[in-house]
mmCIF file of C-alpha atoms and ligand atoms in Angstrom:
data_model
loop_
_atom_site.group_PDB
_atom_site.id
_atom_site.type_symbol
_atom_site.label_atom_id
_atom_site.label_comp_id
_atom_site.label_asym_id
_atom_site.label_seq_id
_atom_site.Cartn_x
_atom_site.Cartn_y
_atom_site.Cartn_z
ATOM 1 C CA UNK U 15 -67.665 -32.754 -119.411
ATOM 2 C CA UNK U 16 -69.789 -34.052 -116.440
ATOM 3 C CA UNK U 17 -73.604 -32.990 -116.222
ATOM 4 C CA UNK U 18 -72.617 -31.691 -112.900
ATOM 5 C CA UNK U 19 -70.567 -28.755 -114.624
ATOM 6 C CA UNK U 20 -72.969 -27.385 -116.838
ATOM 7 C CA UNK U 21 -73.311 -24.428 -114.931
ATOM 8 C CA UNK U 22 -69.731 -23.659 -114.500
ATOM 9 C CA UNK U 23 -68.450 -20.557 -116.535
ATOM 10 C CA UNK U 24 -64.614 -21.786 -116.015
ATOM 11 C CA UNK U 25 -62.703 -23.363 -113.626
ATOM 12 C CA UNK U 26 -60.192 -21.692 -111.736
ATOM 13 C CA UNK U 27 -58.641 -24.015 -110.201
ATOM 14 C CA UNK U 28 -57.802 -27.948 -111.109
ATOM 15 C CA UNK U 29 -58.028 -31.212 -108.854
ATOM 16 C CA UNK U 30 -54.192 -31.414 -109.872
ATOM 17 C CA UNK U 31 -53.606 -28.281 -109.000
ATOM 18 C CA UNK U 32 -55.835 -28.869 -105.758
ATOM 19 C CA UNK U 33 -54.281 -32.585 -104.948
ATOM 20 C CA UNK U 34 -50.500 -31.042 -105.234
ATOM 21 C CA UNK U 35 -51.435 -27.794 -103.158
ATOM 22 C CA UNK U 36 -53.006 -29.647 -99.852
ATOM 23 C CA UNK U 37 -49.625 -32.276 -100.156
ATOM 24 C CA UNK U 38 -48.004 -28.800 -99.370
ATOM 25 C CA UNK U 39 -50.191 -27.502 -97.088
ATOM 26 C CA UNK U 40 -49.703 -30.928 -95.331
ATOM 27 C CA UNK U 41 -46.309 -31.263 -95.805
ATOM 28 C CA UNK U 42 -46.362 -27.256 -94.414
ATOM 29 C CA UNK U 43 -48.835 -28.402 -91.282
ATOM 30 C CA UNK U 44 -46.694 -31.267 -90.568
ATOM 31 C CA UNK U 45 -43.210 -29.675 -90.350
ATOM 32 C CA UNK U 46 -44.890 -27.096 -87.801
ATOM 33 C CA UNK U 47 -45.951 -29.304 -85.602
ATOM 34 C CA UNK U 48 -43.283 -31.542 -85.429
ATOM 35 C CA UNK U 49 -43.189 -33.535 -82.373
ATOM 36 C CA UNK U 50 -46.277 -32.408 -81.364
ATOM 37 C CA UNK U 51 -49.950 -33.941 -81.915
ATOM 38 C CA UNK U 52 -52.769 -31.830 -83.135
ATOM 39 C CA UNK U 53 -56.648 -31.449 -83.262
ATOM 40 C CA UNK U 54 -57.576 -30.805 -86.918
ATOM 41 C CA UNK U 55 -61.428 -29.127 -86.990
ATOM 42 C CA UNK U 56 -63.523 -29.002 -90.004
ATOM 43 C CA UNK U 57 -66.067 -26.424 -90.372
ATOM 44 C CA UNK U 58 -69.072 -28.520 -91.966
ATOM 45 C CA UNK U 59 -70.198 -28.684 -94.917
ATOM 46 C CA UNK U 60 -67.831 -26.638 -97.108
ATOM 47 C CA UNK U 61 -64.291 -28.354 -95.992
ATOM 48 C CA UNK U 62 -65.281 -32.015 -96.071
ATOM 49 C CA UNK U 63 -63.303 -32.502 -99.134
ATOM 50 C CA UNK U 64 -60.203 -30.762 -98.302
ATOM 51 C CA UNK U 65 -59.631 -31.470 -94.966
ATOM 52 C CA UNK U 66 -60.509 -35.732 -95.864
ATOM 53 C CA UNK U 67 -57.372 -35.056 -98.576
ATOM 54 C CA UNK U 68 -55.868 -32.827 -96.025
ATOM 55 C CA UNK U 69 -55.355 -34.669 -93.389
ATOM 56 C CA UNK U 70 -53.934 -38.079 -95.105
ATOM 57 C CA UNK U 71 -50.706 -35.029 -96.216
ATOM 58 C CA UNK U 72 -50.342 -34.769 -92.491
ATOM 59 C CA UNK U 73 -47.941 -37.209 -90.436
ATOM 60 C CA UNK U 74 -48.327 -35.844 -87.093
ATOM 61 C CA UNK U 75 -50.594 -37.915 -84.181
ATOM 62 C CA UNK U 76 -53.786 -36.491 -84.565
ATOM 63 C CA UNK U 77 -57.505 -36.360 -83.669
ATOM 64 C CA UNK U 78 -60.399 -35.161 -85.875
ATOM 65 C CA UNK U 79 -63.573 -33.415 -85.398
ATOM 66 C CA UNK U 80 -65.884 -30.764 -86.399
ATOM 67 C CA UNK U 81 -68.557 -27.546 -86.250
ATOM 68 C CA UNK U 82 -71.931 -26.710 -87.576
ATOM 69 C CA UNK U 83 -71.552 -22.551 -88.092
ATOM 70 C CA UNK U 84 -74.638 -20.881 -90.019
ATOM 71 C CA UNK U 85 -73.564 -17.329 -91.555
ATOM 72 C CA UNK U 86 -75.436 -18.355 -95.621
ATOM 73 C CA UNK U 87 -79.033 -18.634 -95.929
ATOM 74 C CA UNK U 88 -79.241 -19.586 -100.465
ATOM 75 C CA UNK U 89 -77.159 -16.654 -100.578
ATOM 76 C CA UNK U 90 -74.199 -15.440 -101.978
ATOM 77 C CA UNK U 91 -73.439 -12.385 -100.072
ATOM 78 C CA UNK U 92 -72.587 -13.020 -96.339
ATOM 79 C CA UNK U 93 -75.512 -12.325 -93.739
ATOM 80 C CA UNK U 94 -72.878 -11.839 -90.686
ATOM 81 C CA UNK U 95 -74.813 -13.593 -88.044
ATOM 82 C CA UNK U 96 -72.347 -16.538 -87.017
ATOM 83 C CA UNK U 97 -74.849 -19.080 -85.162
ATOM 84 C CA UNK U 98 -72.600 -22.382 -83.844
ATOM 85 C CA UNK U 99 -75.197 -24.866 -84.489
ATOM 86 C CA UNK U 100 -72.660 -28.142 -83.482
ATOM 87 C CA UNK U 101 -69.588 -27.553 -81.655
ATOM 88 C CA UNK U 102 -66.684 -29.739 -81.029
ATOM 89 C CA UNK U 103 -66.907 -32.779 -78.627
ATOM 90 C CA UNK U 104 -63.368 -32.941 -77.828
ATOM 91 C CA UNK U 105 -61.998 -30.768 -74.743
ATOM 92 C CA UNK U 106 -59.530 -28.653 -76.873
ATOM 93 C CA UNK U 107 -57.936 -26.768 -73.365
ATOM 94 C CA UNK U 108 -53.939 -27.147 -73.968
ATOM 95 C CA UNK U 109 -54.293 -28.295 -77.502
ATOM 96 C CA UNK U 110 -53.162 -27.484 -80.713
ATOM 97 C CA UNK U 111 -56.082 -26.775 -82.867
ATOM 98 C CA UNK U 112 -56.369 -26.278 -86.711
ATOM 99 C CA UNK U 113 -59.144 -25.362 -88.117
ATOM 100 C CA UNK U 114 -60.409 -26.302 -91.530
ATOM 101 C CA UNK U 115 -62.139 -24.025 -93.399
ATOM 102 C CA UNK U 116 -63.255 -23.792 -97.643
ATOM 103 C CA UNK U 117 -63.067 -20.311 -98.193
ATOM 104 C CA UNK U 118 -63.023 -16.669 -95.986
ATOM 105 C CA UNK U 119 -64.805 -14.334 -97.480
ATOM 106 C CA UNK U 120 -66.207 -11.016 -95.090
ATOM 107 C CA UNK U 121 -64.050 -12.856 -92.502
ATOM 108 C CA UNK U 122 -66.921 -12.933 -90.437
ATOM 109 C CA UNK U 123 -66.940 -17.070 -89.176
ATOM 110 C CA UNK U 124 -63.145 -17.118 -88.701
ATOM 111 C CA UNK U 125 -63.427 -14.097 -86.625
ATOM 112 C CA UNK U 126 -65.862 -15.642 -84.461
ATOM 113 C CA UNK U 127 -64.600 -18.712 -83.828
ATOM 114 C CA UNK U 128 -60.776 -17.196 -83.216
ATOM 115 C CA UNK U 129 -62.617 -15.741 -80.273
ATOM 116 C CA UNK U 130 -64.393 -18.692 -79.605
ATOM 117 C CA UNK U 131 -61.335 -20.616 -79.265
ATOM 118 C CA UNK U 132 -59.034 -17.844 -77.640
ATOM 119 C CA UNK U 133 -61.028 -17.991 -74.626
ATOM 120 C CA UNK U 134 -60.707 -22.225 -74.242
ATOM 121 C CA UNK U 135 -56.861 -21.762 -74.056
ATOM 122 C CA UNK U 136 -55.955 -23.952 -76.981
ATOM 123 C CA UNK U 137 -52.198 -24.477 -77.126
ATOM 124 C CA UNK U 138 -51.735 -23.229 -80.077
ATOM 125 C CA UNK U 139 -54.614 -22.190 -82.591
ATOM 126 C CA UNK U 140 -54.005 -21.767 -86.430
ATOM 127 C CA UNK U 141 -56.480 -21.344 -89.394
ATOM 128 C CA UNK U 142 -56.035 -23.205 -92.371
ATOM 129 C CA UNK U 143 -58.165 -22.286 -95.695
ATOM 130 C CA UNK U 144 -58.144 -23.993 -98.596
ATOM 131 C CA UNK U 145 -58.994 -20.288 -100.148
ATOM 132 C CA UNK U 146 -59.266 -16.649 -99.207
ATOM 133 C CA UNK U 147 -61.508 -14.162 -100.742
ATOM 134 C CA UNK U 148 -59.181 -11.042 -99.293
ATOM 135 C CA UNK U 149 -60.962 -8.522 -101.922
ATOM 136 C CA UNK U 150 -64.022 -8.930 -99.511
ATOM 137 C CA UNK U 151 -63.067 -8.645 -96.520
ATOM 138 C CA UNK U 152 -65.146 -6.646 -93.597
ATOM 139 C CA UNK U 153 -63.681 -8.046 -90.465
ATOM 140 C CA UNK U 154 -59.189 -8.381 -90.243
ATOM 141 C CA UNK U 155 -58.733 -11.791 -89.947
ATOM 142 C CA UNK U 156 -55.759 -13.642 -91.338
ATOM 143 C CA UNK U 157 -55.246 -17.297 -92.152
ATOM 144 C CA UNK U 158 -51.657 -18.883 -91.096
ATOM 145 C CA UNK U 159 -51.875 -21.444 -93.968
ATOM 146 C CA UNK U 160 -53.831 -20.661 -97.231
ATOM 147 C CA UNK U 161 -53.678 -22.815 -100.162
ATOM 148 C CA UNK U 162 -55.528 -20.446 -102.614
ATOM 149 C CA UNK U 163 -56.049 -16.436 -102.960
ATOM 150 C CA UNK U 164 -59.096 -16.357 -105.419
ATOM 151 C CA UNK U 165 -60.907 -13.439 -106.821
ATOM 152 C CA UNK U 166 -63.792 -11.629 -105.901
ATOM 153 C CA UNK U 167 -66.249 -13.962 -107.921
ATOM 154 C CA UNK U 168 -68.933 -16.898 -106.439
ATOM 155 C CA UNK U 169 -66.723 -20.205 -106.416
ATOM 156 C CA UNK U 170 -68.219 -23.881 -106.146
ATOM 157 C CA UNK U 171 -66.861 -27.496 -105.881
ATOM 158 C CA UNK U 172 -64.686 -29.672 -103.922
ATOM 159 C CA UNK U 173 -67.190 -29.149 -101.268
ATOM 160 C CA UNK U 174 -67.971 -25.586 -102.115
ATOM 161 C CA UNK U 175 -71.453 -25.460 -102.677
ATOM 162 C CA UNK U 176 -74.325 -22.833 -104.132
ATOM 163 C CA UNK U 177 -77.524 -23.516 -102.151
ATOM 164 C CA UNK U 178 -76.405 -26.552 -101.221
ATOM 165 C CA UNK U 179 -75.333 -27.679 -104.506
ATOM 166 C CA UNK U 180 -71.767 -28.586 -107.015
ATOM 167 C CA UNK U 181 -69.766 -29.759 -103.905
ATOM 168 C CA UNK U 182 -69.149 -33.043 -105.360
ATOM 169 C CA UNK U 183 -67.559 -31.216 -108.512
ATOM 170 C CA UNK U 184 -63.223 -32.558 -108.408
ATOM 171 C CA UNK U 185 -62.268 -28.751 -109.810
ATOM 172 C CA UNK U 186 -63.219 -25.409 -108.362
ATOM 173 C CA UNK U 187 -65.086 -23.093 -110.918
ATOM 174 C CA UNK U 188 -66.986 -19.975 -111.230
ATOM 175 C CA UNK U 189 -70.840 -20.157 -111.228
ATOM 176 C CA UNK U 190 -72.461 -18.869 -113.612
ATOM 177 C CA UNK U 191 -73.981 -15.410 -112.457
ATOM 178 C CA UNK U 192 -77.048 -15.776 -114.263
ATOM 179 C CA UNK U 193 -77.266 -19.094 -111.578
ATOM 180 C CA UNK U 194 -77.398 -16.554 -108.457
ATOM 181 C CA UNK U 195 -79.033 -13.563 -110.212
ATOM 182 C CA UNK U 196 -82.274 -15.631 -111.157
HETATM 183 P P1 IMP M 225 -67.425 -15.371 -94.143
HETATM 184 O O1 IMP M 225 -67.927 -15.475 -92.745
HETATM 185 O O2 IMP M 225 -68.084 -14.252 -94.893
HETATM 186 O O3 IMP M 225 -65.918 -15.309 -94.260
HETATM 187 O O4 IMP M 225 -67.991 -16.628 -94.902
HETATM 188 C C1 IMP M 225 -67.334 -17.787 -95.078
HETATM 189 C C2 IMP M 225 -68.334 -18.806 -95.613
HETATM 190 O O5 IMP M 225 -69.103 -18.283 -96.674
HETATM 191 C C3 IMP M 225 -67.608 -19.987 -96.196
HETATM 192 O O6 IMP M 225 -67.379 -20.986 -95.254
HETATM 193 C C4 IMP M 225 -68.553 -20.445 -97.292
HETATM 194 O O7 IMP M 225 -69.474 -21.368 -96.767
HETATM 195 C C5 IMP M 225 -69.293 -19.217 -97.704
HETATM 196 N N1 IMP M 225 -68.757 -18.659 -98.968
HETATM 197 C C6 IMP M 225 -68.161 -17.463 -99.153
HETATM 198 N N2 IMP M 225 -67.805 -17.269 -100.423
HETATM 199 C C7 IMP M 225 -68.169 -18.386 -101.081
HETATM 200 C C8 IMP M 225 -68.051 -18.810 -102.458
HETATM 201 O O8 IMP M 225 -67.513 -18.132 -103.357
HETATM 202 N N3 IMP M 225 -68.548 -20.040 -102.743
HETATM 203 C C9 IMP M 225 -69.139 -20.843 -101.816
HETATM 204 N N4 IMP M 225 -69.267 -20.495 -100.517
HETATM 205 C C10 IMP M 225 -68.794 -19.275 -100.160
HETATM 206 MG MG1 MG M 226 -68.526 -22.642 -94.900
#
């Protein structure tokens, strides 16, 4: 086992299992769009990983770029403030968008930005998380593509990170509680 997992309780979910669940979501993506070319839009840090894997599932003419959002402060309970510290550089009016994001939890960023984007008259505008905390939601929001439902418990790795750490783990595993609670 890697130094880097010594604070993992379990994993819940595998880089196999993660590698052949974004070559659906891609496979998903790209059968939607067919004939079409789309904007894909990672929400920095947390979807780096997946949407890098994602995007080489996708055969569809595309462009790539991404947003700074601030909701977590070295916390693992959302704050609800959603500040957009970068936004995207590419005029998205008439475009299909889909954004990237690691994990919903209150709902609170996806919410936001869905506005955000509903008033630049995208196209078409879809949400794609790699997974979905629905036990804790505060806001309704709904993802149209979701590769993972996980439970209400603090996740880290492939790009999921606690206080800016574990994102470079391959799996996805629960923290330790005694890692937050300290
Ligand atoms: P929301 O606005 O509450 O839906 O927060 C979504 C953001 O919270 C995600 O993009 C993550 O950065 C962070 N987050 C929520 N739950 C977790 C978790 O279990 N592990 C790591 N980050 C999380
Ligand atoms: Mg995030």
């Amino acid at each position: 086992m890697k130094k880097t997992y010594e604070n993992i309780e379990r994993i819940l979910i595998s880089k196999d299992e993660l590698s052949q669940r974004v070559k659906e979501l891609g496979a998903q993506i790209t059968k939607d769009f067919e004939g079409e070319e789309v904007i894909v839009v990672g929400v920095l840090k947390g979807s780096v990983l997946f949407m890098t894997d994602l995007i080489r599932e996708i055969d569809l003419p595309m462009d790539i770029d991404f947003m700074v959002v601030s909701s977590y402060e070295g916390s693992t309970v959302s704050s609800g403030n959603v500040k957009i510290i970068k936004d995207v550089n590419i005029d998205v009016a008439g475009k299909n968008v889909i954004i990237v994001e690691d994990i919903i939890d209150s709902g609170r960023t996806m919410h936001s930005l869905k506005e955000l984007f509903e008033v630049r008259d995208c196209k078409v505008f879809k949400i794609c998380t790699l997974l979905d905390k629905k036990e804790r939601r505060k806001i309704e929001i709904d993802a149209d593509y979701v590769g993972f439902d996980v439970p209400n418990e603090f996740v880290v790795g492939y790009g999921l990170d606690y206080d800016g750490k574990y994102r470079n783990l391959e799996d996805i595993g629960v923290l330790k509680p005694e890692i937050y609670t300290k």
